[in-house]
């Protein structure tokens, strides 16, 4: 019998698991669960006899892929697939997919939530500021970026976006101001919300040269990936710009250095939680299960990322 493993270090909401189980079992497949595991060895063992795997930020590295002797498909229930060793998957003929858009509203809500939290002095009771009328730059206008724009417009923010892969018309039809270069985006906006994936082009790309263009006061919001930030430059930005704030859902490796000197301008969620809502878990988890059924039964490769 076809066996589908859900391997989630950070488990889905129970309602999402219930929905995944229904899709898998209705297809005549068997579901195995590995939730909240603490060692990568547990993942490697669990993959040994399965045909398909659903993961979140879990690392599907070459050891995992190599251990899956029957493995045909890995679906990342979410957007970023930088946690899958695509080369290893392709070499073994394993299809890798993501579920684009399914958890994007949850991530966008967190980005705006962190901005409000910061603008109100982390709810310290003192006089804060409002988001209305402030300039927000969306760095990459994918599913999350679009949702951030929609919500920010509701707050009355002036919304700008830069994305070299999305046409000017597509950005402008949402009532968002198109910006042609990343430098101009940073020079224009007091708030920047990051939505770039982590890949060879983007890693370390958010550096001092870019950040120091931001007008005073400046606030960078990261619900994307820690790897896109040049962390030494981030610290330099804190040191040189007393107005600079960094709000992040992805922990920097130099968090203790930042907290030591700049606690009043820094917020980091205790665990990456942008996509951690019941709604996002249901959307992404069930989409992943359906994609597996579609692939195994019909050979449907929509959303394959290792073509
Ligand atoms: C994504 O890429 O979809 C988000 O970063 C969410 O990741 P998570 O499923 O590990 O919360």
XYZ file of C-alpha atoms and ligand atoms in Angstrom:
318
model
C 0.000 0.000 0.000
C 1.204 3.524 -0.780
C 2.465 5.106 2.423
C 2.561 8.859 3.075
C 4.668 10.241 5.919
C 4.005 13.596 7.561
C 7.342 14.583 9.129
C 6.958 17.822 11.045
C 9.387 19.005 13.661
C 6.881 21.843 14.262
C 3.546 19.969 14.114
C 0.489 21.082 12.153
C -2.701 21.964 14.038
C -4.753 18.797 14.789
C -7.489 19.892 12.337
C -4.898 19.990 9.541
C -3.658 16.483 10.360
C -7.266 15.275 10.342
C -7.762 16.816 6.885
C -4.514 15.332 5.565
C -5.506 11.900 6.910
C -8.868 12.089 5.146
C -7.328 12.960 1.772
C -4.682 10.242 2.117
C -7.043 7.514 3.359
C -9.818 8.377 0.881
C -7.222 7.734 -1.831
C -6.624 4.261 -0.340
C -3.191 5.229 1.016
C -1.783 4.827 4.527
C -0.705 7.780 6.698
C 2.292 7.741 9.059
C 3.015 10.609 11.452
C 6.372 11.766 12.787
C 5.607 14.924 14.741
C 7.818 16.973 17.036
C 10.835 14.755 16.448
C 14.094 15.859 17.995
C 16.735 14.048 15.967
C 17.316 13.951 12.210
C 17.975 10.210 12.608
C 14.301 9.739 13.488
C 13.354 11.372 10.174
C 15.886 9.226 8.294
C 14.441 6.049 9.884
C 10.837 7.051 9.276
C 11.377 7.678 5.559
C 12.740 4.177 4.898
C 9.464 2.539 3.829
C 7.388 5.455 2.542
C 6.409 6.530 -0.976
C 5.717 10.179 -0.192
C 6.623 12.745 2.451
C 4.995 15.974 3.593
C 7.326 18.388 5.400
C 7.415 21.980 6.607
C 10.827 23.553 7.356
C 12.118 20.048 8.063
C 15.427 19.262 6.376
C 15.001 16.851 3.481
C 18.747 16.506 2.974
C 20.653 13.917 0.958
C 20.666 11.477 3.907
C 16.867 11.584 4.151
C 16.410 11.298 0.395
C 18.975 8.495 0.205
C 17.214 6.568 2.985
C 13.871 6.674 1.176
C 14.311 3.596 -0.976
C 10.666 3.756 -2.192
C 10.441 7.543 -2.088
C 8.788 9.158 -5.117
C 7.699 12.583 -3.933
C 8.442 15.171 -1.223
C 6.014 18.032 -0.747
C 6.993 21.063 1.282
C 3.698 22.251 2.788
C 4.589 25.894 2.382
C 6.393 28.285 0.088
C 10.161 28.130 0.585
C 11.850 24.902 -0.454
C 15.421 25.824 0.472
C 15.227 22.983 3.025
C 15.052 20.319 0.287
C 18.260 19.094 -1.337
C 16.904 19.438 -4.867
C 20.022 18.010 -6.474
C 19.791 14.854 -4.378
C 16.068 14.569 -5.138
C 16.566 15.005 -8.877
C 19.469 12.550 -8.939
C 17.229 9.942 -7.308
C 14.218 10.708 -9.503
C 12.232 12.081 -6.548
C 9.758 14.841 -7.404
C 9.905 17.857 -5.066
C 6.965 20.271 -4.787
C 5.837 23.205 -2.685
C 2.315 24.529 -2.078
C 2.602 28.175 -3.163
C 0.202 30.686 -1.643
C -1.405 28.348 0.859
C 0.052 29.878 4.022
C 0.717 33.394 2.733
C -2.061 35.272 4.531
C -0.846 33.970 7.896
C 2.702 35.167 7.218
C 1.446 38.546 5.995
C -0.701 39.036 9.112
C 2.347 38.389 11.290
C 4.424 40.944 9.336
C 1.807 43.649 9.957
C 1.306 42.452 13.538
C 5.016 42.936 14.275
C 4.901 46.410 12.700
C 2.020 47.477 14.948
C 3.784 45.962 17.972
C 6.928 47.963 17.181
C 5.117 51.209 16.296
C 3.406 51.036 19.725
C 6.690 50.614 21.592
C 6.155 46.871 22.091
C 3.047 47.792 24.098
C 5.056 49.547 26.812
C 2.299 52.016 27.691
C 4.167 55.056 26.342
C 3.109 57.156 23.369
C 3.842 55.302 20.136
C 3.155 55.937 16.459
C 0.735 54.802 13.766
C 1.230 52.964 10.490
C -1.215 55.159 8.571
C 0.538 57.321 5.987
C 3.904 55.586 6.446
C 5.812 54.271 3.427
C 6.097 50.486 3.269
C 8.372 48.783 0.731
C 7.618 45.204 -0.203
C 10.778 43.433 -1.263
C 9.448 40.707 -3.603
C 5.823 40.712 -4.640
C 4.851 37.048 -4.457
C 1.904 35.580 -2.555
C 3.035 36.876 0.841
C 4.067 40.271 -0.526
C 0.655 40.689 -2.183
C -1.127 39.889 1.080
C 1.100 42.302 2.988
C 0.166 45.008 0.454
C -3.553 44.266 0.820
C -3.468 44.472 4.616
C -1.105 47.472 4.723
C -3.432 49.390 2.420
C -6.190 48.731 4.943
C -3.985 50.436 7.535
C -3.662 53.418 5.167
C 0.050 52.831 4.483
C 1.629 54.057 1.244
C 2.700 50.781 -0.340
C 5.611 50.314 -2.771
C 6.966 47.077 -4.258
C 10.064 45.895 -6.043
C 10.145 42.538 -7.806
C 12.212 41.897 -10.950
C 10.092 38.838 -11.788
C 6.657 40.506 -11.619
C 5.429 42.986 -14.213
C 4.802 46.622 -13.406
C 1.140 46.200 -14.462
C 0.589 43.339 -12.026
C 1.904 45.427 -9.143
C 0.058 48.605 -10.155
C -3.293 46.852 -10.619
C -3.277 46.227 -6.849
C -2.931 49.957 -6.197
C 0.713 49.476 -5.194
C 3.472 51.813 -6.406
C 5.950 49.993 -8.655
C 9.646 50.605 -8.017
C 12.235 49.572 -10.620
C 15.331 48.972 -8.487
C 15.938 47.491 -5.077
C 18.105 50.493 -4.162
C 15.233 52.878 -4.829
C 12.869 50.763 -2.719
C 15.180 51.005 0.287
C 15.844 54.738 -0.307
C 12.115 55.451 -0.367
C 10.595 53.447 2.476
C 10.655 53.726 6.269
C 9.369 50.158 6.580
C 10.697 47.313 4.408
C 9.043 43.883 4.491
C 11.184 41.053 3.115
C 9.639 38.312 0.999
C 12.575 37.031 -1.033
C 13.430 33.322 -1.021
C 16.840 32.115 0.172
C 18.865 31.097 -2.882
C 22.328 31.685 -4.330
C 21.305 35.125 -5.644
C 19.620 36.387 -2.488
C 21.710 34.976 0.376
C 23.480 37.804 2.294
C 22.010 40.311 -0.179
C 20.352 42.528 2.456
C 23.553 44.290 3.458
C 24.690 47.633 4.873
C 24.867 49.259 1.425
C 21.157 48.587 0.989
C 19.942 49.113 4.557
C 21.803 52.383 5.061
C 19.755 53.883 2.188
C 16.619 53.728 4.324
C 15.228 57.066 5.501
C 15.104 57.861 9.236
C 13.420 56.180 11.082
C 13.952 52.791 9.460
C 12.352 49.455 10.255
C 13.155 46.134 8.554
C 10.662 43.281 8.874
C 11.766 39.744 8.059
C 9.207 36.962 7.782
C 11.249 35.334 4.999
C 14.637 33.723 5.712
C 17.546 34.557 8.037
C 20.072 33.671 5.310
C 19.155 36.635 3.104
C 20.513 39.037 5.745
C 24.196 39.918 5.974
C 24.286 39.626 9.760
C 27.552 41.501 10.397
C 26.105 44.379 8.347
C 22.851 44.165 10.281
C 24.783 44.699 13.507
C 26.683 47.581 11.867
C 23.354 49.125 10.871
C 22.208 48.981 14.521
C 25.507 50.547 15.605
C 25.481 53.355 13.056
C 21.778 54.119 12.902
C 20.127 54.637 16.276
C 16.764 54.891 14.501
C 16.994 51.409 12.973
C 14.697 48.593 14.122
C 14.636 44.949 13.084
C 11.562 42.756 13.554
C 12.039 39.147 12.596
C 10.336 35.771 12.545
C 13.613 34.050 11.627
C 16.263 34.143 14.316
C 19.611 35.733 13.420
C 22.715 33.796 14.518
C 24.003 37.018 16.166
C 20.788 37.521 18.158
C 22.633 37.789 21.494
C 24.912 40.576 20.136
C 21.877 42.503 18.892
C 19.983 42.003 22.152
C 23.001 43.071 24.193
C 23.105 46.522 22.608
C 19.832 47.208 20.858
C 17.025 45.427 22.693
C 14.674 48.405 22.422
C 14.810 48.245 18.608
C 14.670 44.495 18.111
C 11.986 41.834 18.211
C 12.361 38.170 17.325
C 9.604 35.587 17.654
C 10.615 32.728 19.979
C 9.969 30.229 17.160
C 9.294 30.799 13.460
C 5.543 31.233 13.541
C 4.472 33.162 10.427
C 2.695 30.150 8.981
C 1.714 28.722 12.351
C -2.058 29.180 12.215
C -4.739 26.539 12.017
C -5.967 28.036 8.740
C -2.527 28.036 7.096
C -1.809 24.514 8.375
C -5.088 23.248 6.929
C -4.564 25.010 3.594
C -0.938 23.975 3.105
C -1.247 20.499 4.648
C -4.308 19.478 2.659
C -2.891 20.970 -0.551
C 0.260 18.890 -0.006
C -1.777 15.714 0.537
C -3.861 16.388 -2.594
C -0.723 17.033 -4.644
C 0.676 13.679 -3.527
C -2.532 11.851 -4.473
C -2.630 13.693 -7.817
C 0.967 12.793 -8.558
C 0.769 9.135 -7.525
C -2.594 8.449 -9.172
C -2.436 10.732 -12.250
C 1.217 11.718 -12.592
C 0.253 15.383 -12.017
C 3.479 17.349 -11.584
C 2.000 20.847 -11.163
C 4.062 22.665 -8.507
C 7.149 20.526 -9.100
C 10.192 22.647 -8.217
C 13.014 20.351 -9.380
C 12.246 20.202 -13.113
C 7.211 28.872 4.193
O 8.245 28.870 3.501
O 6.137 28.410 3.775
C 7.224 29.519 5.545
O 8.513 29.946 5.879
C 6.606 28.671 6.646
O 7.447 27.699 7.183
P 6.925 26.651 8.275
O 5.947 25.745 7.616
O 8.143 25.932 8.743
O 6.265 27.409 9.392
